[in-house]
XYZ file of C-alpha atoms in Angstrom:
551
model
C -19.612 34.530 5.176
C -20.353 34.183 1.472
C -17.582 35.582 -0.781
C -18.055 38.385 -3.302
C -19.299 37.455 -6.769
C -15.855 38.073 -8.253
C -14.416 35.213 -6.202
C -16.690 32.744 -7.994
C -15.372 34.021 -11.304
C -11.838 33.338 -10.108
C -12.856 29.876 -8.894
C -14.472 29.143 -12.260
C -11.288 30.003 -14.096
C -9.195 27.863 -11.775
C -11.522 24.873 -12.018
C -11.293 24.963 -15.824
C -7.728 23.689 -15.418
C -9.049 20.271 -14.386
C -12.807 20.142 -15.027
C -14.466 20.597 -18.465
C -16.626 23.694 -18.864
C -19.784 21.657 -19.561
C -19.568 20.346 -15.992
C -19.295 23.833 -14.493
C -22.909 24.996 -14.404
C -23.641 28.701 -13.983
C -26.721 29.442 -16.091
C -29.664 30.780 -14.018
C -32.269 28.195 -15.017
C -30.217 25.165 -14.060
C -28.979 26.867 -10.902
C -32.618 27.390 -9.945
C -33.367 23.718 -10.590
C -30.504 22.690 -8.312
C -31.616 25.142 -5.631
C -33.738 22.623 -3.776
C -33.628 19.058 -2.548
C -36.503 16.990 -1.141
C -36.883 19.468 1.718
C -38.868 22.702 1.891
C -35.821 24.957 1.628
C -34.336 26.755 -1.355
C -30.838 28.179 -1.789
C -29.693 29.105 -5.296
C -26.048 28.082 -5.808
C -23.532 30.369 -7.479
C -22.082 27.359 -9.272
C -22.820 23.649 -9.679
C -19.803 21.431 -10.316
C -20.291 17.881 -11.569
C -17.385 15.903 -10.123
C -16.447 12.536 -11.607
C -13.536 11.276 -9.503
C -11.477 11.772 -6.354
C -8.880 13.918 -8.109
C -11.558 16.418 -9.115
C -13.028 16.482 -5.614
C -9.593 17.059 -4.109
C -8.870 19.866 -6.564
C -12.261 21.478 -5.928
C -11.913 21.290 -2.136
C -8.396 22.729 -2.248
C -9.403 25.604 -4.547
C -12.437 26.395 -2.393
C -10.309 26.271 0.752
C -7.741 28.659 -0.722
C -10.409 31.157 -1.831
C -12.628 30.815 1.237
C -15.570 29.465 -0.781
C -18.151 27.196 0.915
C -18.917 23.894 -0.801
C -21.736 21.376 -0.357
C -21.764 17.829 -1.736
C -24.892 16.254 -3.186
C -25.679 12.707 -4.251
C -29.340 12.051 -5.153
C -30.818 15.110 -3.444
C -33.355 13.076 -1.457
C -32.470 14.902 1.760
C -35.553 15.895 3.732
C -33.923 18.428 6.059
C -32.116 20.751 3.649
C -28.673 19.109 3.773
C -28.035 19.067 0.017
C -28.484 22.711 -1.015
C -26.144 25.691 -1.077
C -26.008 29.371 -1.981
C -22.334 28.906 -2.871
C -20.811 25.878 -4.661
C -22.847 22.697 -5.021
C -20.697 19.687 -5.912
C -22.884 17.155 -7.696
C -21.854 13.532 -8.123
C -21.426 12.625 -11.781
C -21.590 9.146 -13.301
C -18.201 7.900 -12.122
C -19.135 6.888 -8.603
C -21.206 3.739 -9.090
C -18.727 0.906 -8.494
C -19.955 -2.159 -6.566
C -17.454 -4.744 -5.303
C -18.665 -7.747 -3.298
C -16.156 -9.783 -1.289
C -15.746 -13.459 -2.158
C -17.647 -14.519 0.961
C -20.289 -11.778 0.448
C -19.715 -10.605 4.031
C -18.596 -7.194 2.811
C -19.562 -4.882 -0.023
C -17.625 -1.846 -1.233
C -19.685 0.917 -2.812
C -19.129 4.224 -4.522
C -21.175 7.155 -3.171
C -23.139 7.311 -6.424
C -24.576 3.798 -6.099
C -28.327 3.787 -5.537
C -29.068 1.826 -2.358
C -31.576 -0.408 -4.126
C -29.009 -1.286 -6.787
C -26.563 -2.390 -4.097
C -29.232 -4.710 -2.716
C -30.037 -6.061 -6.176
C -26.379 -6.988 -6.615
C -26.337 -8.711 -3.216
C -29.746 -10.414 -3.488
C -28.559 -13.604 -5.288
C -26.205 -14.141 -2.331
C -29.038 -13.655 0.184
C -27.324 -10.542 1.523
C -28.124 -6.824 1.617
C -26.802 -3.602 3.114
C -28.036 -2.759 6.603
C -29.523 0.712 6.022
C -33.027 0.528 4.530
C -34.480 4.045 4.126
C -37.863 4.358 2.436
C -36.090 6.193 -0.393
C -33.611 3.340 -0.970
C -34.602 3.019 -4.638
C -33.606 6.650 -5.220
C -31.178 7.587 -2.430
C -27.486 7.061 -3.094
C -24.912 5.554 -0.774
C -23.128 8.862 -0.264
C -26.260 10.378 1.240
C -27.271 7.203 3.076
C -23.921 7.141 4.891
C -23.643 10.904 5.377
C -27.078 10.976 7.014
C -26.762 7.631 8.821
C -30.104 6.816 7.230
C -32.018 3.835 8.556
C -35.577 2.714 7.915
C -38.243 0.190 8.714
C -36.088 -2.810 9.538
C -32.487 -1.833 10.261
C -33.209 -0.188 13.624
C -30.128 0.882 15.570
C -28.206 -2.341 14.914
C -27.761 -2.281 11.139
C -27.381 1.386 10.210
C -24.243 2.741 8.501
C -22.513 3.448 11.806
C -22.934 -0.118 13.064
C -22.142 -1.888 9.778
C -19.198 0.263 8.696
C -16.101 -1.715 7.659
C -14.030 1.188 6.325
C -14.028 4.114 3.913
C -12.087 6.474 1.706
C -12.603 10.069 2.749
C -11.406 13.437 1.446
C -11.000 15.999 4.219
C -11.315 19.783 4.157
C -7.631 20.282 3.260
C -7.892 17.858 0.337
C -6.155 14.957 2.087
C -7.325 11.495 1.040
C -7.453 8.803 3.732
C -8.309 5.149 3.162
C -9.057 3.734 6.606
C -8.867 0.160 5.220
C -5.313 0.546 3.874
C -2.448 0.225 6.430
C -0.133 2.378 4.300
C -2.717 5.147 4.001
C -3.412 5.004 7.723
C 0.281 5.206 8.583
C 0.841 8.130 6.215
C -2.156 9.991 7.646
C -1.067 9.444 11.239
C 2.289 11.003 10.304
C 1.072 13.886 8.120
C -1.824 14.760 10.456
C -0.137 13.976 13.766
C -1.555 17.038 15.546
C -5.066 16.362 14.183
C -4.990 12.738 15.332
C -3.618 13.619 18.753
C -6.370 16.171 19.281
C -9.032 13.709 18.158
C -7.589 11.016 20.411
C -7.464 13.451 23.339
C -11.062 14.505 22.718
C -12.157 10.884 22.922
C -10.157 10.321 26.092
C -11.681 13.419 27.706
C -15.160 12.095 27.035
C -14.399 8.574 28.251
C -12.898 9.999 31.452
C -16.158 11.809 32.151
C -18.480 9.037 33.323
C -21.553 11.258 33.353
C -21.012 12.433 29.788
C -20.166 8.925 28.589
C -23.365 7.561 30.120
C -25.348 10.399 28.583
C -23.996 9.645 25.118
C -24.663 5.909 25.444
C -28.188 6.629 26.683
C -28.917 8.881 23.699
C -28.071 6.114 21.240
C -30.275 3.454 22.819
C -32.941 4.791 20.466
C -32.533 6.104 16.937
C -30.710 9.421 16.907
C -29.237 11.451 14.051
C -29.325 14.823 15.835
C -25.889 16.424 15.683
C -22.627 14.538 15.234
C -22.104 10.863 16.083
C -20.684 11.431 19.553
C -20.852 7.700 20.226
C -17.673 7.458 18.124
C -15.820 9.116 21.019
C -16.883 6.447 23.509
C -16.976 3.408 21.221
C -13.437 3.781 19.817
C -9.968 4.854 20.943
C -8.052 4.628 17.666
C -8.183 8.136 16.111
C -8.847 6.843 12.599
C -11.707 4.655 13.842
C -13.110 7.711 15.610
C -12.694 9.759 12.426
C -14.482 7.367 10.104
C -17.376 6.885 12.513
C -17.727 10.638 12.979
C -18.030 10.877 9.195
C -21.182 8.750 9.395
C -24.090 11.141 9.896
C -21.910 14.239 9.387
C -23.983 15.393 6.376
C -20.984 16.588 4.382
C -19.848 19.029 7.075
C -16.623 17.179 7.962
C -15.485 15.756 4.625
C -16.485 13.762 1.539
C -16.915 9.978 1.606
C -15.595 8.784 -1.751
C -16.012 5.044 -1.077
C -17.421 2.956 1.739
C -17.257 -0.697 2.717
C -20.150 -2.199 4.663
C -20.520 -5.448 6.509
C -23.523 -7.023 4.794
C -26.511 -8.424 6.678
C -28.688 -11.473 5.867
C -31.547 -11.090 3.429
C -33.776 -13.912 4.589
C -35.807 -15.440 1.752
C -38.831 -16.435 3.853
C -41.091 -13.611 5.027
C -44.557 -13.223 6.509
C -46.619 -10.086 7.079
C -49.697 -9.308 9.165
C -51.682 -6.212 10.086
C -53.219 -5.859 13.527
C -55.839 -3.300 14.499
C -56.402 -1.986 18.025
C -59.063 0.256 19.548
C -56.547 2.781 20.867
C -52.938 3.817 20.471
C -52.346 2.757 24.081
C -53.344 -0.816 23.282
C -51.177 -0.804 20.160
C -48.200 0.567 22.093
C -48.488 -2.142 24.748
C -48.432 -4.717 21.959
C -45.287 -3.092 20.546
C -43.494 -3.676 23.857
C -44.302 -7.396 23.553
C -43.319 -7.464 19.892
C -39.944 -5.999 20.830
C -39.279 -9.302 22.609
C -40.407 -11.294 19.578
C -38.646 -12.427 16.368
C -39.949 -9.529 14.256
C -38.099 -7.596 11.549
C -40.448 -4.604 11.384
C -43.392 -3.144 13.275
C -44.989 -0.118 11.637
C -47.562 1.990 13.493
C -50.348 3.796 11.634
C -52.693 6.168 13.467
C -56.404 6.597 12.694
C -55.811 9.660 10.533
C -53.327 7.676 8.485
C -55.743 4.787 8.044
C -58.459 7.227 7.046
C -56.162 8.714 4.411
C -55.841 5.367 2.591
C -59.073 3.547 3.460
C -60.730 4.346 0.119
C -57.824 3.199 -1.994
C -58.276 0.106 -4.181
C -57.610 -3.211 -2.419
C -57.971 -1.659 1.050
C -60.051 -3.869 3.391
C -63.571 -2.452 3.711
C -63.692 -2.784 7.504
C -61.090 -0.007 7.874
C -63.856 2.524 7.222
C -65.826 1.303 10.241
C -62.985 1.475 12.764
C -63.329 3.828 15.725
C -61.870 7.318 15.974
C -58.869 6.176 18.005
C -58.082 2.950 16.148
C -54.410 2.241 15.518
C -52.823 -0.370 13.279
C -49.556 -2.271 13.509
C -48.001 -3.727 10.376
C -45.793 -6.632 11.477
C -43.233 -8.524 9.418
C -41.021 -11.472 10.358
C -38.216 -13.168 8.404
C -36.492 -16.535 8.593
C -33.967 -18.693 6.760
C -36.475 -21.437 5.963
C -40.196 -22.191 6.086
C -39.995 -24.166 9.324
C -38.184 -21.375 11.152
C -40.725 -18.883 9.796
C -43.606 -20.922 11.203
C -41.854 -21.003 14.568
C -41.411 -17.228 14.500
C -45.075 -16.664 13.700
C -46.088 -18.969 16.530
C -43.820 -17.114 18.965
C -45.247 -13.745 17.942
C -48.828 -14.964 18.312
C -48.018 -16.422 21.724
C -46.487 -13.133 22.920
C -49.561 -11.208 21.783
C -52.011 -13.315 23.784
C -53.992 -11.036 26.042
C -53.617 -8.052 23.713
C -57.107 -7.577 22.299
C -57.411 -6.611 18.643
C -60.535 -5.256 16.981
C -59.532 -6.722 13.627
C -56.657 -8.728 12.273
C -55.269 -9.519 8.866
C -53.470 -12.752 9.704
C -49.886 -13.534 8.754
C -49.466 -14.281 5.082
C -46.478 -15.587 3.181
C -48.050 -14.799 -0.189
C -45.840 -12.092 -1.780
C -48.831 -10.403 -3.420
C -50.835 -10.209 -0.193
C -47.799 -8.996 1.718
C -47.227 -6.318 -0.911
C -50.852 -5.193 -0.527
C -50.365 -4.751 3.208
C -47.208 -2.733 2.662
C -49.107 -0.634 0.124
C -51.196 0.674 3.009
C -48.075 1.837 4.843
C -46.243 3.147 1.792
C -49.273 5.065 0.592
C -49.420 7.301 3.660
C -46.904 9.977 2.660
C -48.238 10.536 -0.885
C -51.833 10.407 0.376
C -51.286 13.652 2.278
C -49.616 15.245 -0.731
C -52.513 14.252 -2.961
C -54.990 16.384 -1.015
C -52.792 19.358 -0.175
C -53.868 22.804 -1.282
C -52.024 24.525 -4.127
C -49.135 26.539 -2.771
C -48.493 24.288 0.203
C -45.750 21.736 0.759
C -45.833 18.383 2.498
C -43.514 18.160 5.495
C -42.411 14.911 7.071
C -40.623 15.017 10.410
C -39.207 12.105 12.373
C -38.641 11.870 16.091
C -37.918 8.999 18.460
C -38.983 8.200 22.004
C -38.245 5.468 24.532
C -40.578 2.685 23.454
C -42.317 2.629 26.857
C -43.530 6.188 26.208
C -44.733 5.618 22.656
C -48.456 5.920 23.435
C -48.137 9.073 25.526
C -45.889 10.663 22.918
C -48.289 9.833 20.079
C -51.178 11.384 21.987
C -49.028 14.430 22.724
C -48.344 14.896 19.005
C -52.074 14.656 18.284
C -52.685 17.361 20.887
C -50.114 19.635 19.243
C -51.688 19.073 15.816
C -55.011 20.225 17.242
C -53.483 23.193 19.078
C -51.811 24.545 15.930
C -54.537 23.667 13.438
C -52.866 20.879 11.484
C -56.076 18.935 10.986
C -54.729 16.870 8.080
C -51.659 15.590 9.960
C -51.039 11.873 10.225
C -48.622 9.764 12.267
C -46.868 6.580 11.241
C -43.502 5.128 11.976
C -41.113 2.421 13.003
C -42.763 1.598 16.324
C -40.248 -1.090 17.231
C -37.663 1.675 17.639
C -40.015 4.289 19.124
C -39.531 6.211 15.861
C -42.548 8.235 14.717
C -42.982 10.186 11.491
C -45.604 12.888 11.341
C -46.743 14.374 8.055
C -48.608 17.632 7.545
C -49.054 20.331 4.916
C -47.693 23.836 5.287
C -48.073 27.135 3.472
C -44.938 29.280 3.654
C -46.457 32.099 1.600
C -47.387 34.387 4.498
C -45.746 35.633 7.669
C -48.638 34.239 9.706
C -48.204 30.734 8.280
C -44.446 30.776 8.861
C -45.085 31.870 12.449
C -47.587 29.034 12.895
C -44.960 26.547 11.732
C -42.312 28.072 14.000
C -44.535 27.903 17.080
C -45.543 24.329 16.255
C -41.927 23.203 15.907
C -41.017 24.983 19.139
C -43.722 22.998 20.928
C -42.672 19.727 19.278
C -39.037 20.211 20.288
C -39.995 21.172 23.827
C -42.143 18.069 24.112
C -39.680 15.596 22.603
C -36.686 16.854 24.576
C -38.050 17.943 27.939
C -41.019 15.616 28.384
C -39.608 12.425 26.882
C -35.836 12.900 26.466
C -36.233 11.699 22.909
C -34.482 12.361 19.596
C -35.485 15.372 17.498
C -34.110 13.581 14.455
C -34.273 9.815 14.377
C -33.141 9.002 10.843
C -33.547 11.961 8.463
C -30.472 13.856 9.621
C -30.250 17.212 11.400
C -30.016 19.385 8.308
C -31.124 22.993 8.557
C -34.516 22.602 10.146
C -33.285 21.007 13.379
C -29.851 22.648 13.610
C -31.085 25.432 15.954
C -32.309 22.783 18.414
C -29.226 20.533 18.647
C -27.997 22.168 21.848
C -31.497 21.926 23.365
C -31.471 18.161 22.867
C -27.877 17.432 23.826
C -27.106 20.124 26.390
C -24.209 22.641 26.389
C -21.437 20.170 27.256
C -22.167 17.699 24.457
C -22.912 20.547 22.050
C -19.509 21.994 22.887
C -17.943 18.695 21.812
C -19.688 19.002 18.467
C -18.316 22.506 17.987
C -14.809 21.199 18.759
C -15.261 18.399 16.218
C -16.409 20.778 13.490
C -13.549 23.184 14.195
C -10.973 20.385 14.136
C -12.181 18.899 10.842
C -13.153 22.146 9.097
C -11.277 25.104 10.640
C -12.597 27.631 8.113
C -16.184 26.363 8.290
C -16.462 25.912 4.521
C -18.011 22.427 4.333
C -21.809 22.658 4.111
C -22.116 25.629 6.500
C -25.382 26.113 8.365
C -26.063 22.372 8.511
C -25.989 20.435 11.834
C -24.523 23.397 13.779
C -26.173 26.783 13.344
C -26.125 29.654 15.831
C -29.143 31.337 14.247
C -32.192 30.361 16.368
C -34.458 31.103 13.394
C -32.444 29.216 10.765
C -35.235 26.655 10.381
C -37.687 29.316 9.161
C -35.349 31.021 6.694
C -34.638 30.240 3.035
C -38.024 28.549 2.758
C -39.103 27.377 -0.676
C -42.079 29.393 -1.974
C -44.609 27.407 -3.956
C -46.575 29.640 -6.324
C -48.494 27.702 -9.006
C -46.088 28.802 -11.761
C -43.204 27.111 -10.014
C -44.552 23.693 -10.951
C -43.265 24.370 -14.449
C -39.689 24.710 -13.191
C -39.450 22.301 -10.278
C -38.406 18.794 -11.160
C -39.068 15.601 -9.257
C -36.007 14.677 -7.223
C -37.307 11.130 -6.738
C -37.332 11.086 -2.959
C -38.743 7.569 -3.088
C -41.737 8.100 -0.835
C -44.232 8.010 -3.692
C -42.799 4.658 -4.775
C-alpha cells in the first residue's frame, strides 16, 4: 500500500543527509516526464532520486525500508512492459555507473549498470568479442535493464543471454546488504550474516530438485525463450545458495534487489558475415525452412509476415518484386558468421544444401557486402517504426513478444493472424526471431475509451489462452513480464511453480517494497490499469526515451 504524502516529506528530509537536493526531484513537470517508460503505462512518481553510487543506493533502500516506501530502479527506461515506472520513489541511475573493465584475455567484461549495451560492444569490438545479450534497443538500453530483464535479441537465443553468460555480480538487497558474488570474502560474510536466508534458499532449491515432475517442467519451459516470472531454472541448475541468488537476480526486473555491477563471459564477434533474404509463398513453407535452418550454421533467422513486408515495400531501396508477392508470402532474413572467409563460404554452402527442396518464390542471395547486408537488415529494422508512422493520433504502438516450440511456428503464426482479424487489428504485423520460435506482433491501440480498453483486454485474453493452452509457449520471450503480463504468470506456469515465485519474492523482499506490481500481481486487471492516455497536447510534454526500435 502506498504511504501517506507526509511520509515522502520525511523521506525527502532524510535523503538530504546523503544526497544533494538537486538530485531529489519533486517538481510536477519533471515527475510527469518520468512517469512513463517505453511501455503504454503511466505512473507519476512522488519523488525521483538520481543515485550516483552504491552508498547512495544502500542509504535509499534502507530509508525506504524503514518508512515502508516502495522504490523502483530505472536505467535507460527502454522497458516495454512497464517495469521502470512507479507511483512512489523512482531511483534513476546517474552518471557514475558507466565503468567498463575488460579482462586481460578478453574472456570476461565487468560493466556498471549505466553502461549502454552498444558501448560495451564497441569497447570489446577490437578484441573480436561482444556481450551475449543483443536486444534491438542495445544502442539505448543499459546493462542494468538488460540484465534485470534477461533481454536477448536476434542472435543470442537461449545460449548467450545474461543468465547463461553471467560470471558474477555485485547486488544490493532489500535490507541494504551488499554482496559481491565474485569475492570470496564477501561471499563468506554474506553466508554468515544471512545464514537463515541462505538456508531457506538452499532448501527451496532442494525441494524443487527432489520433485522430478516440477524439475522437468522447469527445464522444459526454458528450452525456448522465456522471461515470464522469475528465473526458476536457477533452482534446478545450481545448488550453491549464492549461485542461485545471482541467477534469480537475472530477469527479476528490480523486484528482488539492485544489480550494481555485473561480469559477463564474452562471446565471439566473428568478423566475417553474410546475409540473405528468402521469400516463400506461405508461412508454412517458411516455417519448414526454419526447422532446417535450425540445424545449419546460422546466427540469426528473422521471420517477416506479408503484412510486415507490405508495411516497408514502398521504402527506398526495397526490392520492387516485394509488391507483387502473394497475400500469404513470408520472408526469412538469414545471417551466418565465421572466423574467416573460407569458413564463411563453407557455412553458406551448408545452409544452401540444407534448404534444397524448400521452394522459394524469390531470393536475395547471400552477400558479404556490408552495405547490401545493411540494406537487408533495414527491411527488418523498419518494421516497428513503420506501424508507428501510420498510427492514428491518440493511439499507441504496442509490441508484444511470445515464443512457441519451433515445430509449431506456422500454426501459431496463423493463429495470431486469426486473432488479429477477430478483434479488428487490421494493421497488425508479425516478425520475430524464428530460430527460437520467438514472434513479435505489433499493433496500434487507442486507450481513450472504455470500449477500446475492453477490446485490448479481450484480445490479450485470447492471446494468452492460445499461447499457453494450445501451444504451451512463453507469454514473454525476451521483453520481461512487467505489468502487462503479470496477471497471467500463474496461467503459464501453473499454481505450483507460481507458488515458488511467491516464496522467492517473500524471501528476498519481505515487505514487498521493491518494484511492487511487477512480475507478481494478484489483480487480474492490472494489465489494463494505469494506461497512458495520448491526447494530442501530450506530445508537447512526452520526451523520446530512445527505445532503440526506430534506430
